[in-house]
Coordinates of C-alpha atoms in Angstrom, one line a residue:
M17 CA -61.6 -100.8 -99.0
T18 CA -63.5 -103.1 -96.6
D19 CA -67.3 -103.6 -97.0
Q20 CA -69.3 -102.0 -94.3
P21 CA -71.7 -104.3 -92.5
P22 CA -75.4 -103.5 -93.3
R23 CA -77.1 -101.2 -90.9
R24 CA -79.5 -102.8 -88.5
S25 CA -83.1 -101.4 -88.5
I26 CA -86.1 -101.7 -86.2
A27 CA -89.6 -100.3 -86.0
I28 CA -90.8 -99.1 -82.6
D29 CA -94.5 -98.7 -82.1
V30 CA -95.4 -96.4 -79.2
V31 CA -99.0 -96.8 -77.9
S32 CA -99.7 -93.4 -76.3
D33 CA -102.3 -90.9 -75.3
A34 CA -101.7 -87.2 -75.8
V35 CA -102.9 -86.4 -72.3
C36 CA -100.7 -88.9 -70.6
P37 CA -97.7 -87.2 -68.9
W38 CA -95.9 -90.5 -68.6
C39 CA -96.1 -90.9 -72.3
Y40 CA -94.3 -87.5 -72.7
I41 CA -91.6 -88.8 -70.3
G42 CA -91.5 -92.0 -72.2
K43 CA -90.9 -90.1 -75.4
R44 CA -87.9 -88.2 -73.9
N45 CA -86.5 -91.5 -72.5
L46 CA -86.8 -93.2 -75.9
E47 CA -85.1 -90.2 -77.6
A48 CA -82.2 -90.5 -75.1
A49 CA -82.0 -94.3 -75.7
L50 CA -81.9 -93.8 -79.5
A51 CA -79.3 -91.1 -79.2
D52 CA -76.9 -93.8 -77.9
L53 CA -77.7 -96.1 -80.8
P54 CA -76.6 -94.0 -83.8
E55 CA -75.7 -97.2 -85.8
L56 CA -79.4 -98.2 -85.8
D57 CA -82.0 -97.1 -88.3
V58 CA -85.2 -96.6 -86.3
E59 CA -88.8 -96.0 -87.5
V60 CA -90.9 -94.7 -84.6
R61 CA -94.7 -95.0 -85.1
W62 CA -97.2 -93.5 -82.7
R63 CA -100.3 -95.5 -82.0
P64 CA -103.5 -94.3 -80.3
Y65 CA -104.9 -95.0 -76.9
Q66 CA -107.5 -93.2 -74.9
L67 CA -107.2 -93.2 -71.1
D68 CA -110.8 -92.0 -70.9
A69 CA -112.9 -92.2 -74.1
T70 CA -116.0 -91.2 -72.1
I71 CA -114.9 -87.5 -71.9
P72 CA -117.3 -85.5 -74.1
A73 CA -116.1 -83.9 -77.3
E74 CA -116.1 -80.5 -75.6
G75 CA -113.9 -81.7 -72.7
V76 CA -114.5 -81.2 -69.0
D77 CA -113.2 -79.0 -66.3
R78 CA -109.7 -80.3 -65.4
K79 CA -109.8 -79.7 -61.6
A80 CA -113.2 -81.2 -61.1
Y81 CA -112.3 -84.2 -63.3
L82 CA -109.1 -84.9 -61.4
Q83 CA -110.8 -84.6 -58.1
R84 CA -113.4 -87.2 -59.2
K85 CA -110.7 -89.5 -60.5
F86 CA -108.1 -89.3 -57.8
G87 CA -109.7 -87.5 -54.8
A88 CA -107.3 -86.2 -52.2
R89 CA -104.3 -87.9 -53.9
V90 CA -104.2 -85.5 -56.8
D91 CA -101.4 -83.3 -55.5
E92 CA -99.3 -86.2 -54.4
I93 CA -99.7 -88.0 -57.7
Y94 CA -99.0 -85.0 -59.9
G95 CA -96.2 -83.8 -57.7
R96 CA -94.5 -87.2 -58.3
V97 CA -95.1 -86.9 -62.1
K98 CA -93.8 -83.3 -62.1
D99 CA -90.5 -84.5 -60.4
A100 CA -90.1 -87.3 -63.0
G101 CA -90.8 -84.8 -65.8
A102 CA -88.1 -82.4 -64.5
A103 CA -85.6 -85.3 -64.5
A104 CA -86.4 -85.9 -68.1
G105 CA -86.2 -82.2 -69.0
I106 CA -89.9 -81.5 -69.2
P107 CA -91.2 -78.5 -67.3
F108 CA -94.8 -79.7 -66.7
A109 CA -97.2 -76.9 -65.9
F110 CA -100.2 -78.9 -64.7
E111 CA -101.6 -75.8 -62.9
D112 CA -102.1 -74.1 -66.3
I113 CA -104.3 -76.9 -67.7
A114 CA -108.0 -75.7 -67.6
R115 CA -109.7 -78.6 -69.4
S116 CA -109.3 -82.3 -69.8
P117 CA -110.1 -83.0 -73.5
N118 CA -111.3 -86.0 -75.4
T119 CA -108.3 -87.0 -77.5
L120 CA -110.0 -88.7 -80.4
D121 CA -109.4 -85.7 -82.7
A122 CA -105.8 -85.4 -81.5
H123 CA -105.3 -89.1 -82.5
R124 CA -106.8 -88.5 -85.9
L125 CA -104.4 -85.7 -86.5
I126 CA -101.4 -87.8 -85.3
R127 CA -102.6 -90.6 -87.7
W128 CA -102.7 -88.1 -90.7
A129 CA -99.4 -86.6 -89.7
A130 CA -97.7 -90.0 -90.4
S131 CA -98.4 -89.8 -94.2
A132 CA -97.1 -86.2 -94.1
G133 CA -93.9 -87.2 -92.5
A134 CA -94.7 -85.1 -89.5
Q135 CA -95.9 -87.6 -87.0
D136 CA -93.1 -87.1 -84.4
A137 CA -93.3 -83.3 -84.7
V138 CA -97.1 -83.3 -84.2
V139 CA -96.8 -85.7 -81.2
E140 CA -94.2 -83.4 -79.6
R141 CA -96.2 -80.3 -80.4
L142 CA -99.4 -81.7 -78.8
F143 CA -97.6 -82.8 -75.7
R144 CA -96.0 -79.3 -75.4
D145 CA -99.3 -77.6 -76.1
F146 CA -101.1 -79.5 -73.4
F147 CA -98.6 -80.0 -70.7
I148 CA -96.4 -76.9 -70.9
E149 CA -98.7 -74.3 -72.6
G150 CA -102.0 -75.5 -71.0
K151 CA -103.8 -75.4 -74.3
D152 CA -107.0 -77.4 -75.0
I153 CA -105.9 -80.0 -77.5
G154 CA -109.6 -81.0 -77.9
D155 CA -110.1 -77.7 -79.6
R156 CA -109.9 -78.1 -83.3
A157 CA -108.5 -74.6 -83.8
V158 CA -105.5 -75.7 -81.6
L159 CA -105.1 -78.9 -83.6
I160 CA -105.2 -77.0 -86.9
E161 CA -102.6 -74.5 -85.7
A162 CA -100.3 -77.4 -84.5
A163 CA -100.7 -79.1 -87.9
R164 CA -99.8 -75.9 -89.8
D165 CA -96.8 -75.3 -87.6
C166 CA -95.6 -78.9 -88.2
G167 CA -95.8 -78.4 -92.0
M168 CA -99.2 -79.9 -92.7
D169 CA -101.8 -78.2 -94.8
P170 CA -104.2 -76.5 -92.4
A171 CA -107.1 -76.3 -94.8
V172 CA -106.9 -80.1 -95.5
V173 CA -106.7 -80.8 -91.7
A174 CA -109.7 -78.5 -91.0
D175 CA -111.8 -80.3 -93.6
L176 CA -110.8 -83.7 -92.2
L177 CA -111.5 -82.7 -88.6
A178 CA -115.0 -81.3 -89.6
G179 CA -116.0 -84.8 -90.7
D180 CA -115.7 -88.3 -89.3
R181 CA -112.7 -89.5 -91.2
D182 CA -110.7 -92.2 -89.4
K183 CA -112.7 -92.0 -86.1
D184 CA -113.5 -95.7 -86.5
S185 CA -110.0 -96.5 -87.5
V186 CA -108.5 -94.9 -84.4
R187 CA -111.1 -96.7 -82.2
E188 CA -110.2 -100.0 -83.9
E189 CA -106.5 -99.5 -83.3
I190 CA -107.2 -98.8 -79.6
A191 CA -109.3 -102.0 -79.4
S192 CA -106.5 -103.9 -81.1
A193 CA -104.0 -102.6 -78.5
Q194 CA -106.3 -103.6 -75.7
H195 CA -106.8 -107.1 -77.3
I196 CA -103.0 -107.7 -77.1
G197 CA -103.0 -106.7 -73.5
V198 CA -102.2 -103.0 -73.4
T199 CA -104.0 -101.7 -70.3
G200 CA -101.9 -98.6 -69.8
V201 CA -99.5 -96.2 -71.6
P202 CA -96.9 -95.7 -72.8
F203 CA -96.5 -99.2 -74.2
F204 CA -93.6 -99.9 -76.5
I205 CA -93.7 -102.6 -79.2
L206 CA -90.2 -103.2 -80.4
G207 CA -89.7 -104.8 -83.8
G208 CA -93.1 -106.4 -83.5
K209 CA -91.4 -108.9 -81.2
L210 CA -91.2 -107.5 -77.7
G211 CA -93.7 -105.4 -75.6
L212 CA -92.5 -103.1 -72.9
P213 CA -94.9 -101.2 -70.7
G214 CA -94.3 -97.9 -68.9
A215 CA -92.0 -94.9 -69.2
Q216 CA -88.9 -97.0 -68.9
P217 CA -85.5 -95.4 -68.3
P218 CA -83.2 -95.1 -71.4
D219 CA -80.9 -97.9 -70.4
V220 CA -83.9 -100.3 -70.0
L221 CA -85.2 -99.3 -73.4
K222 CA -81.7 -99.9 -74.9
R223 CA -81.5 -103.4 -73.5
A224 CA -85.0 -104.1 -74.7
I225 CA -84.2 -102.9 -78.2
D226 CA -81.1 -105.2 -78.2
K227 CA -83.3 -108.1 -77.1
A228 CA -85.8 -107.4 -79.9
L229 CA -83.0 -107.3 -82.4
E230 CA -81.8 -110.7 -81.1
K231 CA -85.3 -112.1 -81.5
A232 CA -85.4 -110.8 -85.0
D233 CA -82.2 -112.8 -85.8
E234 CA -83.6 -116.1 -84.4
P235 CA -84.4 -118.7 -87.1
R236 CA -88.1 -119.4 -87.6
S237 CA -89.2 -122.8 -86.5

């Protein structure tokens, strides 16, 4: 019986915002890339970013917000994103989104979900809630329901959301991402060695993962 070579492993940090449609597409592309790498043990860790931290806690009217931000280009921009989503298997329903939320609480929930072993499930649920169901993911009741359905204790989550737990930690993580040059999301950090911006296609992600593994094998000087 021959010895099997040890399995390779890599950690992939995904800097993301829950209201970023390209981040949802990036998630699908990463899943497709990893499906072609079954020999690899991968830990995916979701890191926070806020595309607009100035949105008030109660959120703002979505249509008015997008008009202020993009003007007459809104339909063109979101039409292009909708087409890209369809190619990735995501049926974006932008027309059903009534409010643009502040995502600080969503990022707190994602942070807590990691210790519960439910981070990927919560990220997926929040993307779906916002982009397909049109739910307000700044509403704590929506976040508590998502947590419960992903196997977290809703009472614990409700208590945590009612306080300020981890608000500063999330903000510090965002500042750290900006410090290393992250100016947009998604941003993939592969094995702590290689940064890759944008919702890259699966084949690009696969090549980048291979490159990060090569870098990990390089002898330290």
